[in-house]
PDB file of C-alpha atoms in Angstrom:
ATOM      1  CA  MET A   1       0.000   0.000   0.000  1.00 50.00           C
ATOM      2  CA  ALA A   2       2.840   2.373   0.851  1.00 52.00           C
ATOM      3  CA  LYS A   3       4.472   1.792  -2.554  1.00 55.00           C
ATOM      4  CA  THR A   4       1.175   2.231  -4.400  1.00 54.00           C
ATOM      5  CA  SER A   5       0.359   5.400  -2.440  1.00 54.00           C
ATOM      6  CA  ASN A   6       3.790   6.905  -3.081  1.00 56.00           C
ATOM      7  CA  THR A   7       3.669   6.042  -6.779  1.00 59.00           C
ATOM      8  CA  ALA A   8       0.114   7.343  -7.091  1.00 56.00           C
ATOM      9  CA  SER A   9       1.036  10.587  -5.312  1.00 57.00           C
ATOM     10  CA  ASP A  10       4.099  11.123  -7.495  1.00 60.00           C
ATOM     11  CA  LEU A  11       2.132  10.440 -10.685  1.00 57.00           C
ATOM     12  CA  GLU A  12      -0.973  12.344  -9.588  1.00 58.00           C
ATOM     13  CA  ARG A  13       0.690  15.532  -8.356  1.00 61.00           C
ATOM     14  CA  PRO A  14       1.734  16.896 -11.785  1.00 61.00           C
ATOM     15  CA  ARG A  15      -1.285  15.399 -13.554  1.00 63.00           C
ATOM     16  CA  VAL A  16      -3.772  16.766 -11.008  1.00 68.00           C
ATOM     17  CA  THR A  17      -2.171  20.205 -11.226  1.00 83.00           C
ATOM     18  CA  THR A  18      -2.314  20.222 -15.032  1.00 86.00           C
ATOM     19  CA  ALA A  19      -5.847  18.829 -15.022  1.00 85.00           C
ATOM     20  CA  ARG A  20      -6.928  21.438 -12.476  1.00 89.00           C
ATOM     21  CA  ILE A  21      -5.396  24.271 -14.490  1.00 90.00           C
ATOM     22  CA  THR A  22      -7.082  22.997 -17.649  1.00 91.00           C
ATOM     23  CA  MET A  23     -10.398  22.607 -15.811  1.00 92.00           C
ATOM     24  CA  TRP A  24     -10.084  26.118 -14.326  1.00 92.00           C
ATOM     25  CA  ILE A  25      -9.303  27.622 -17.751  1.00 94.00           C
ATOM     26  CA  CYS A  26     -12.162  25.779 -19.485  1.00 93.00           C
ATOM     27  CA  GLY A  27     -14.616  26.359 -16.641  1.00 94.00           C
ATOM     28  CA  GLY A  28     -13.587  29.983 -16.269  1.00 95.00           C
ATOM     29  CA  ALA A  29     -13.876  30.635 -19.999  1.00 96.00           C
ATOM     30  CA  VAL A  30     -17.336  29.053 -20.137  1.00 96.00           C
ATOM     31  CA  GLY A  31     -18.428  30.862 -16.974  1.00 96.00           C
ATOM     32  CA  ILE A  32     -17.175  34.238 -18.193  1.00 96.00           C
ATOM     33  CA  TYR A  33     -18.758  33.671 -21.608  1.00 96.00           C
ATOM     34  CA  MET A  34     -22.104  32.834 -20.006  1.00 96.00           C
ATOM     35  CA  VAL A  35     -21.951  35.841 -17.653  1.00 97.00           C
ATOM     36  CA  VAL A  36     -20.946  38.240 -20.442  1.00 97.00           C
ATOM     37  CA  SER A  37     -23.603  36.836 -22.764  1.00 96.00           C
ATOM     38  CA  GLY A  38     -26.186  37.168 -19.996  1.00 96.00           C
ATOM     39  CA  LEU A  39     -25.174  40.766 -19.268  1.00 95.00           C
ATOM     40  CA  ILE A  40     -25.202  41.723 -22.955  1.00 95.00           C
ATOM     41  CA  GLY A  41     -28.571  40.037 -23.403  1.00 94.00           C
ATOM     42  CA  ALA A  42     -29.978  41.799 -20.329  1.00 94.00           C
ATOM     43  CA  LEU A  43     -28.630  45.187 -21.405  1.00 94.00           C
ATOM     44  CA  THR A  44     -29.830  44.741 -24.975  1.00 92.00           C
ATOM     45  CA  THR A  45     -33.264  43.541 -23.888  1.00 86.00           C
ATOM     46  CA  GLY A  46     -33.534  46.014 -21.003  1.00 70.00           C
TER      47      GLY A  46
END
């Protein structure tokens, strides 16, 4: 278990960081796009 945990931690650390960054970028881009679109739509309609 110790070996597996150590190996998993070593392999996961860089991967998790990269995955998190990618997720943050994608999620942030989608979130910002939705917010901006919503604001533009509200301003245009309002």
